[in-house]
Coordinates of C-alpha atoms and ligand atoms in Angstrom, one line a residue:
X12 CA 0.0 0.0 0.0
X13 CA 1.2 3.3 -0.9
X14 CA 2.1 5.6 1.6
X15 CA -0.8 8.3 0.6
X16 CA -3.2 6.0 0.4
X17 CA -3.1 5.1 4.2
X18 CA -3.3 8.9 4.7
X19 CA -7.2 9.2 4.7
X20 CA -9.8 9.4 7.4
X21 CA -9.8 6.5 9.6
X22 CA -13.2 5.6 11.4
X23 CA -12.9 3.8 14.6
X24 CA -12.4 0.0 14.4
X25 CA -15.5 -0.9 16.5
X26 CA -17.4 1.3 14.0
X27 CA -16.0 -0.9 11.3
X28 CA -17.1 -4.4 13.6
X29 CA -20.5 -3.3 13.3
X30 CA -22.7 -5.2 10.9
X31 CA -24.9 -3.0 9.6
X32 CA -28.9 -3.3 10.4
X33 CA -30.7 -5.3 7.1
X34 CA -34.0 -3.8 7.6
X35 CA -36.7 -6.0 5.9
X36 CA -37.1 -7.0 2.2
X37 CA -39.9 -4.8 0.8
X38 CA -40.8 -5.9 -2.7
X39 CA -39.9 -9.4 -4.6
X40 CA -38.7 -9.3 -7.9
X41 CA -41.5 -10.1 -10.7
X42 CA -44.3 -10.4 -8.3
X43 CA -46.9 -7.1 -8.7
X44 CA -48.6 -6.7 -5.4
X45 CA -46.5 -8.1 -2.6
X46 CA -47.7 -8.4 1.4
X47 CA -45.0 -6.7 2.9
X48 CA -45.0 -8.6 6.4
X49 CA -41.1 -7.9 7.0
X50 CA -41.2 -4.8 9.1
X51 CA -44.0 -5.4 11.8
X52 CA -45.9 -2.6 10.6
X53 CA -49.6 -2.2 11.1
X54 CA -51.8 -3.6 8.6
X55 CA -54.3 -0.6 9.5
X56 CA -52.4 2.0 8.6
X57 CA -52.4 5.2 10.8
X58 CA -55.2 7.1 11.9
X59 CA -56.9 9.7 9.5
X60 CA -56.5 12.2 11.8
X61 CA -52.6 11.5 12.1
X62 CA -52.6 11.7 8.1
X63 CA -55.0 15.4 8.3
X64 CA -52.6 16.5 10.9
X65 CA -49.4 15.4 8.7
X66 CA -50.7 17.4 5.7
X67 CA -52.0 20.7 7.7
X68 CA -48.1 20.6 8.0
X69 CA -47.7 21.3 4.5
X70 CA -48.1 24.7 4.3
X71 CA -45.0 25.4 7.0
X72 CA -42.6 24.0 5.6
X73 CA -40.0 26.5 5.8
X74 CA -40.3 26.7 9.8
X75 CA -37.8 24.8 11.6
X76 CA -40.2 22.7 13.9
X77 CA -40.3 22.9 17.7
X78 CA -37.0 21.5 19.0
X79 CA -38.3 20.1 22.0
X80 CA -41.5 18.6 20.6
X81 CA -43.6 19.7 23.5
X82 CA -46.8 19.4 21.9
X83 CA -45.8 15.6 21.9
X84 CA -44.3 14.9 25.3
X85 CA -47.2 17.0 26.7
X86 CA -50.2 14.7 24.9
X87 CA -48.0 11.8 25.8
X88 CA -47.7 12.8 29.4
X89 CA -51.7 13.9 30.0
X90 CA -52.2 9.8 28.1
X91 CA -49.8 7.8 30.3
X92 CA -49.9 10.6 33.4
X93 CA -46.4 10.9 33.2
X94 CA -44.1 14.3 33.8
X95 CA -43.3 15.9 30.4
X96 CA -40.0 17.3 31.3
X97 CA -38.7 13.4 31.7
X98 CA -40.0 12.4 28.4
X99 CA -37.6 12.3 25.8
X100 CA -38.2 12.1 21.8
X101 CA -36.4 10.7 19.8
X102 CA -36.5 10.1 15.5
X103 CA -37.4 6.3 16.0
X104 CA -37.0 4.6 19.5
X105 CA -34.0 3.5 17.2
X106 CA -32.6 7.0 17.8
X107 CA -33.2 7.3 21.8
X108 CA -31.3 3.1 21.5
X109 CA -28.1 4.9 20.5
X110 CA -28.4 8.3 22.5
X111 CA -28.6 6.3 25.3
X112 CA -25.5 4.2 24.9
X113 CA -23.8 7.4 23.8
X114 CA -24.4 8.4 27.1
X115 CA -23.6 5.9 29.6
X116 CA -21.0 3.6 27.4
X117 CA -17.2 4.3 27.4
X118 CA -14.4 2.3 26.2
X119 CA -14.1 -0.6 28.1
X120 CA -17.9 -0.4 30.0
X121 CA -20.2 -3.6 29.2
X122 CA -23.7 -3.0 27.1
X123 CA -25.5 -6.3 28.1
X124 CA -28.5 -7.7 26.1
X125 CA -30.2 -11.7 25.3
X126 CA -29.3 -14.0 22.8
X127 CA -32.0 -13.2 20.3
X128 CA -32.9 -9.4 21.3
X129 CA -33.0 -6.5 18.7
X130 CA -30.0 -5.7 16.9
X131 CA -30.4 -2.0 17.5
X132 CA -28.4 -2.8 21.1
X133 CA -25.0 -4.2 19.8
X134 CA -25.3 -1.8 17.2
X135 CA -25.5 0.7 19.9
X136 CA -22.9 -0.7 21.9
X137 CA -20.3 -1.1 19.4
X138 CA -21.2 2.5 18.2
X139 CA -20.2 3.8 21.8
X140 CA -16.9 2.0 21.8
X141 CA -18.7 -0.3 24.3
X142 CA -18.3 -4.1 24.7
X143 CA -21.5 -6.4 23.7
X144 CA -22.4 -9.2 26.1
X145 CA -25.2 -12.0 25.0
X146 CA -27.1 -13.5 27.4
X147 CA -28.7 -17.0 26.8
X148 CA -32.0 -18.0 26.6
X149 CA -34.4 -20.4 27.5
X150 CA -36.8 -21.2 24.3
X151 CA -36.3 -18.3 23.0
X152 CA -37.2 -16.2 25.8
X153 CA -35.0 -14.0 27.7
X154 CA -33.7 -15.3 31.0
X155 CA -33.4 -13.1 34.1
X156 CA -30.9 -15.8 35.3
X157 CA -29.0 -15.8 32.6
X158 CA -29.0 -11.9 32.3
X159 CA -27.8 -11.6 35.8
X160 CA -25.4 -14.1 36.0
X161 CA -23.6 -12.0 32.9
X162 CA -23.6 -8.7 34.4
X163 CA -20.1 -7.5 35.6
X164 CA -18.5 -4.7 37.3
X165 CA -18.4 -3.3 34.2
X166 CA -21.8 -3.5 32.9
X167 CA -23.3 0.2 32.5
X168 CA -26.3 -0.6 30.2
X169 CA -29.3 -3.4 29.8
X170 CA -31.2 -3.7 26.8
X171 CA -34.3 -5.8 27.2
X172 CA -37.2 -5.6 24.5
X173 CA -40.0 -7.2 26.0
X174 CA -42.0 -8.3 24.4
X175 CA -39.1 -9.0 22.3
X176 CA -38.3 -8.5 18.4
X177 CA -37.6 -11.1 16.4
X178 CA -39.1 -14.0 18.8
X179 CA -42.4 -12.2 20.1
X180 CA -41.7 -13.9 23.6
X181 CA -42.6 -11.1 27.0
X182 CA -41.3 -11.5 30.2
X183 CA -43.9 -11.2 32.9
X184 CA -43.8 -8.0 35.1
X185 CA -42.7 -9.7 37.9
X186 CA -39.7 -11.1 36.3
X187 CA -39.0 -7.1 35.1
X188 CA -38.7 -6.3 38.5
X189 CA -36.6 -9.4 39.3
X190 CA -33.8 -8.1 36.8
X191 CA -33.9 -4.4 38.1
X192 CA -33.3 -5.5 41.4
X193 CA -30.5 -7.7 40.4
X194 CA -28.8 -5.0 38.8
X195 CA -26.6 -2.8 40.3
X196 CA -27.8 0.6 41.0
X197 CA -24.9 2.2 38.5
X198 CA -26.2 0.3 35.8
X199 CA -29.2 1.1 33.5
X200 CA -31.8 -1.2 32.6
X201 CA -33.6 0.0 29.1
X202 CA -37.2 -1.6 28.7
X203 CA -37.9 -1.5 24.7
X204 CA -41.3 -1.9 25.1
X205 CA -41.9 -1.2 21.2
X206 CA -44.9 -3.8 21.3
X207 CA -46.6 -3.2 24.5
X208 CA -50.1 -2.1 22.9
X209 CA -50.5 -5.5 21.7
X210 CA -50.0 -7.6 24.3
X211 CA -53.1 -8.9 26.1
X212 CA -51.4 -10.9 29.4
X213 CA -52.5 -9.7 32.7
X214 CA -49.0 -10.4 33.8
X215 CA -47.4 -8.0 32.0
X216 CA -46.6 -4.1 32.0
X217 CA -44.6 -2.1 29.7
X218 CA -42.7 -0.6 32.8
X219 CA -43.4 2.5 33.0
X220 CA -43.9 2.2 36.7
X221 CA -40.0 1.4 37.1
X222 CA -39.1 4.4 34.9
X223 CA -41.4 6.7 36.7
X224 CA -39.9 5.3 40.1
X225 CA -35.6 4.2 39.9
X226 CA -33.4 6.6 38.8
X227 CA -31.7 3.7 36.8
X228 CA -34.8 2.8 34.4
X229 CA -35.5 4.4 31.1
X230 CA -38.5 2.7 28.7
X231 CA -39.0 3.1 25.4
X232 CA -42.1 3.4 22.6
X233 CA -42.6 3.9 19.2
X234 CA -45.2 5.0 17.3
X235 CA -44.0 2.7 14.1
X236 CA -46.1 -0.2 15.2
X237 CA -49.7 -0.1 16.7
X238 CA -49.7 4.2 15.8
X239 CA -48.8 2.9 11.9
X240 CA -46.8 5.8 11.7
X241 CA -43.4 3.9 10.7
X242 CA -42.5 6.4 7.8
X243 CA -42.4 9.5 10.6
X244 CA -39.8 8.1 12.6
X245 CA -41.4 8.5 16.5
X246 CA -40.0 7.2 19.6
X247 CA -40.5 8.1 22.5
X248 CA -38.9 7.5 26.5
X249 CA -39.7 7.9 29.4
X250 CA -37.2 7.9 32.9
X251 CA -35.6 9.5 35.7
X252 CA -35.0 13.7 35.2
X253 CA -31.1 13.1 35.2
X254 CA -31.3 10.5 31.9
X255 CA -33.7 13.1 30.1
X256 CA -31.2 16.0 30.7
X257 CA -27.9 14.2 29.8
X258 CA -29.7 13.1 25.8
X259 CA -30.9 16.4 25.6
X260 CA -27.5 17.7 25.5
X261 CA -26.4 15.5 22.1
X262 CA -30.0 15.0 21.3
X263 CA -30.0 16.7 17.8
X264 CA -32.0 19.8 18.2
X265 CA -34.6 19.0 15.6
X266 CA -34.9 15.1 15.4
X267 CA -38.4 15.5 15.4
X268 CA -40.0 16.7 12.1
X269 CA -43.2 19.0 12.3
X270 CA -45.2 16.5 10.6
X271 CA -44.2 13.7 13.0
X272 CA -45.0 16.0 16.3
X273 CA -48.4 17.1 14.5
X274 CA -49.0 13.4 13.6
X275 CA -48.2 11.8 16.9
X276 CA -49.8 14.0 18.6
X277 CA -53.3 13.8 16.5
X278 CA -52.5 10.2 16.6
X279 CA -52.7 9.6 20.2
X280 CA -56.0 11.4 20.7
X281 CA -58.1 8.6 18.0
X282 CA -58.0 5.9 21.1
X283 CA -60.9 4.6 18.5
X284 CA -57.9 3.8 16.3
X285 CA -55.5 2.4 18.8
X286 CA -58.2 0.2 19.9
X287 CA -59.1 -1.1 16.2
X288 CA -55.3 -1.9 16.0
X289 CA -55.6 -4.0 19.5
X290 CA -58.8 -6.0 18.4
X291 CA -56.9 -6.7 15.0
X292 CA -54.0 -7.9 16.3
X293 CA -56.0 -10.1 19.1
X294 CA -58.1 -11.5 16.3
X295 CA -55.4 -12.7 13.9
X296 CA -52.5 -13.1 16.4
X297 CA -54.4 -16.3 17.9
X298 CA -55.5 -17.8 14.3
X299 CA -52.3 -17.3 12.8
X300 CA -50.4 -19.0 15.5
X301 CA -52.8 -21.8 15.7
X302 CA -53.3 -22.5 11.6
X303 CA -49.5 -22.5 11.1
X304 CA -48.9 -24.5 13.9
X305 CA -52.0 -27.0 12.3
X306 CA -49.7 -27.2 9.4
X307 CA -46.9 -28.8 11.5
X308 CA -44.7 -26.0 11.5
X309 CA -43.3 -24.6 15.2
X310 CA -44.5 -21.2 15.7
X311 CA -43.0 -19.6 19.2
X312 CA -46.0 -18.0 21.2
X313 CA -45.9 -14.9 20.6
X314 CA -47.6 -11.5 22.9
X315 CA -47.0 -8.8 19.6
X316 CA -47.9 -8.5 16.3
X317 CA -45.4 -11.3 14.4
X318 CA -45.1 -14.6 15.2
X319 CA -41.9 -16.6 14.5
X320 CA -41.9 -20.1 12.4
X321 CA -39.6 -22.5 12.7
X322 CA -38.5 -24.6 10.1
X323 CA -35.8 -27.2 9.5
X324 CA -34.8 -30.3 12.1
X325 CA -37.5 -29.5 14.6
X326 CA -40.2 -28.7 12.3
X327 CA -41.2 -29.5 9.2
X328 CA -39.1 -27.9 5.2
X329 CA -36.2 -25.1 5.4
X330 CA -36.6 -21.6 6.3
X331 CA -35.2 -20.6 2.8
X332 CA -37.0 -22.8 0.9
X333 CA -40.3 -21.3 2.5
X334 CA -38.9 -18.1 2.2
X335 CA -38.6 -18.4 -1.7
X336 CA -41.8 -20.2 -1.8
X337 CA -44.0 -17.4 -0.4
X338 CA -42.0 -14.5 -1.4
X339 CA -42.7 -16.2 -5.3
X340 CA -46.5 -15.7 -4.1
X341 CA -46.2 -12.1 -3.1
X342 CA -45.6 -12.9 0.5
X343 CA -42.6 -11.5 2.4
X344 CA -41.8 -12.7 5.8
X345 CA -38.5 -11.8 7.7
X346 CA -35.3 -13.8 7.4
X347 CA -33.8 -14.0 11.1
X348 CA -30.5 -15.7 10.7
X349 CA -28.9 -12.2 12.1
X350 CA -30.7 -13.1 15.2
X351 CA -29.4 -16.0 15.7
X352 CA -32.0 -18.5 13.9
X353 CA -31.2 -19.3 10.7
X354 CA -34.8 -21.9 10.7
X355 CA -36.9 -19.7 11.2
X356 CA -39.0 -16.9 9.3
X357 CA -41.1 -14.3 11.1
X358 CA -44.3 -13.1 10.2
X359 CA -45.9 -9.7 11.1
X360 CA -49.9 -10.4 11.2
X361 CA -51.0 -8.8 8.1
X362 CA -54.7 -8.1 6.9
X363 CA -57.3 -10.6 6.5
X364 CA -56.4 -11.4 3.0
X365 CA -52.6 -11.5 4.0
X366 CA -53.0 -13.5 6.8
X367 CA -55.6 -16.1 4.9
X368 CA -53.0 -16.2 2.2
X369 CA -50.0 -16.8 3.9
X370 CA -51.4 -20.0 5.8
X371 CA -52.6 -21.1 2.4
X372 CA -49.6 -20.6 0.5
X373 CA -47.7 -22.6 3.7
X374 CA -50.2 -25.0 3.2
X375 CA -49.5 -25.7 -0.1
X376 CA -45.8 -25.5 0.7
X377 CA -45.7 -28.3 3.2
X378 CA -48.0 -30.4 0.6
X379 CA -45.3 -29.5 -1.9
X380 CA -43.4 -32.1 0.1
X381 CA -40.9 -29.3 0.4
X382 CA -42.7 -28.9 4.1
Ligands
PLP9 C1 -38.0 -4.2 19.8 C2 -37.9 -3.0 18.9 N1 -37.4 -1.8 19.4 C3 -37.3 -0.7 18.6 C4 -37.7 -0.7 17.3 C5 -37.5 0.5 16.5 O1 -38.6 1.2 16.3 P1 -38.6 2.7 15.7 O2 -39.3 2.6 14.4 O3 -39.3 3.5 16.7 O4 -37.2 3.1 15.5 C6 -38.2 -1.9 16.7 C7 -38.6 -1.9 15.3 O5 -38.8 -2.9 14.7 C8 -38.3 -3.0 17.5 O6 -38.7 -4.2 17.0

């Protein structure tokens, strides 16, 4: 190598570690009109008011929007009774993910998260110059134990999605409050509770209770999912005074568009909507789970709006083989070797005529003999 060409900007060589984030496919090649059931987004769409309120926006464009999206935190707050000034907002609970590790990962420090969680969190990590630590689990379902037995003197950060992303598995409440005890009070336990509108256990609670309470909780929401509002990029978090005022110092100032505040906030006044989105998901979650698993192939209970399918030794064909199969039918499910599981596809409940065609098309793949 010549000498000038190893004079150029280096990056950092954890930044260069990091495997990228594939999000999911969108269209298939040849196929028309495709179910895109890939990104776990609603199958209702967003609220009408959400979309009247994103177009009003339309004719300010040229104003820079309110940097502290108070119109937002302050619906959010009067919705979940929680203090404005501690919620933060972020573009995408992705975005508040990475602030947070900015903040409380250096060199050396431990960010801590299970087997087959999101891959926002060693994205994160790695990100902050941070070390990545995997936790086991148990059937695909995070393990307190196993969590606790890998946290060190060094561990600054927890990252538990619960329910979780890509398995759909939740962690009762009581097993929340099991970790945060077990964690030492220097380290901060973030609950990604990304799916929480959908899950219908009595045993479970998106934590906002710990975050309003222990100055080491933060949890996070989005509005991608159950709010359908994926294309405006809207997180939100909610914790202790201290964590809100250390992001707000690297937040950027405007990672909130106009449209997204006016949207989220229109959004969380239709409850009508948010319900419709609830009764959906409880509808199809249940037949979709039980018709695939008729069909001999292992689907992991699931509390959110996917469920995973397992293929391969356990189960009946080959995840890429079905994957090919359904995406050929205008189907497109999620490939999840990144996570960890290289069998399985998972499948974000879709409309009625999405979710009836998918466990036909399966149907016919497993008759195929290729099941
Ligand atoms: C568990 C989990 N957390 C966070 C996110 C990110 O959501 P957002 O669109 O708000 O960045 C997702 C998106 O799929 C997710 O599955």
């Amino acid at each position: 190598m010549s000498a000038a060409a190893l004079l150029r900007p280096e990056p950092r060589p954890e930044i260069l570690a990091i495997d990228a984030y594939v999000p999911g496919k969108s269209r298939v090649e040849g196929v028309a009109k495709a179910h895109k059931l890939s990104s776990n987004e609603s199958p209702l769409g967003p609220s009408p008011k959400a979309v009247e309120a994103y177009l009003a926006c339309a004719r300010s464009l040229a104003v820079y929007p309110d940097g502290s999206a108070r119109a937002l935190r302050e619906t959010l707050g009067r919705r979940f009774g929680l203090d404005p000034l501690r919620v933060l907002c972020g573009n995408g609970s992705d975005e508040i993910i990475a602030l947070l590790a900015q903040v409380f990962l250096r060199p050396g420090d431990e960010g801590l998260y299970s087997e087959h969680g999101f891959l926002a969190y060693p994205i994160a990590i790695r990100a902050a110059g941070a070390t990545p630590v995997v936790a086991k689990e148990r059937a695909r379902t995070a393990s307190v134990d196993a969590l606790l037995a890998r946290v060190s003197a060094r561990t600054r950060i927890v990252y538990l999605a619960n329910p979780n992303n890509p398995t759909g598995t939740y962690l009762p409440y009581s097993e929340i409050r099991r970790l945060h005890a077990g964690l030492p009070a220097e380290c901060l336990l973030v609950l990604d509770a990304a799916y929480a509108e959908y899950v219908t256990r009595n045993d479970y609670a998106a934590g906002i209770e710990l975050a309003a309470s222990c100055e080491n909780v933060v949890m996070t929401r989005t509005f991608s999912k159950i709010h359908g509002l994926a294309a405006l990029r809207i997180g939100w978090a909610y914790g202790p005074a201290h964590v809100a005022d250390a992001v707000n110092r690297i937040r950027p100032p405007f990672n909130l568009s106009a449209p997204a505040i006016a949207a989220g906030v229109a959004s969380l006044e239709d409850a009508a909507h948010i319900e419709a989105g609830i009764a959906h998901n409880a509808r199809w979650l249940p037949w979709l789970s039980q018709s695939i698993d008729e069909l001999g192939i292992g689907v992991t209970p699931s509390a959110a709006n996917f469920v995973l399918l397992e293929f391969g030794k356990n189960s009946v064909g080959d995840a890429a083989e079905a994957d090919a199969f359904l995406s050929a039918r205008g189907f497109i499910l999620r490939a999840v070797e990144a996570y960890g599981l290289p069998q399985f596809l998972r499948m974000t409940v879709g409309d009625e005529e999405a979710n009836r065609g998918v466990v036909a098309a399966l149907a016919d793949f497993v008759r195929s003999g290729r099941g």
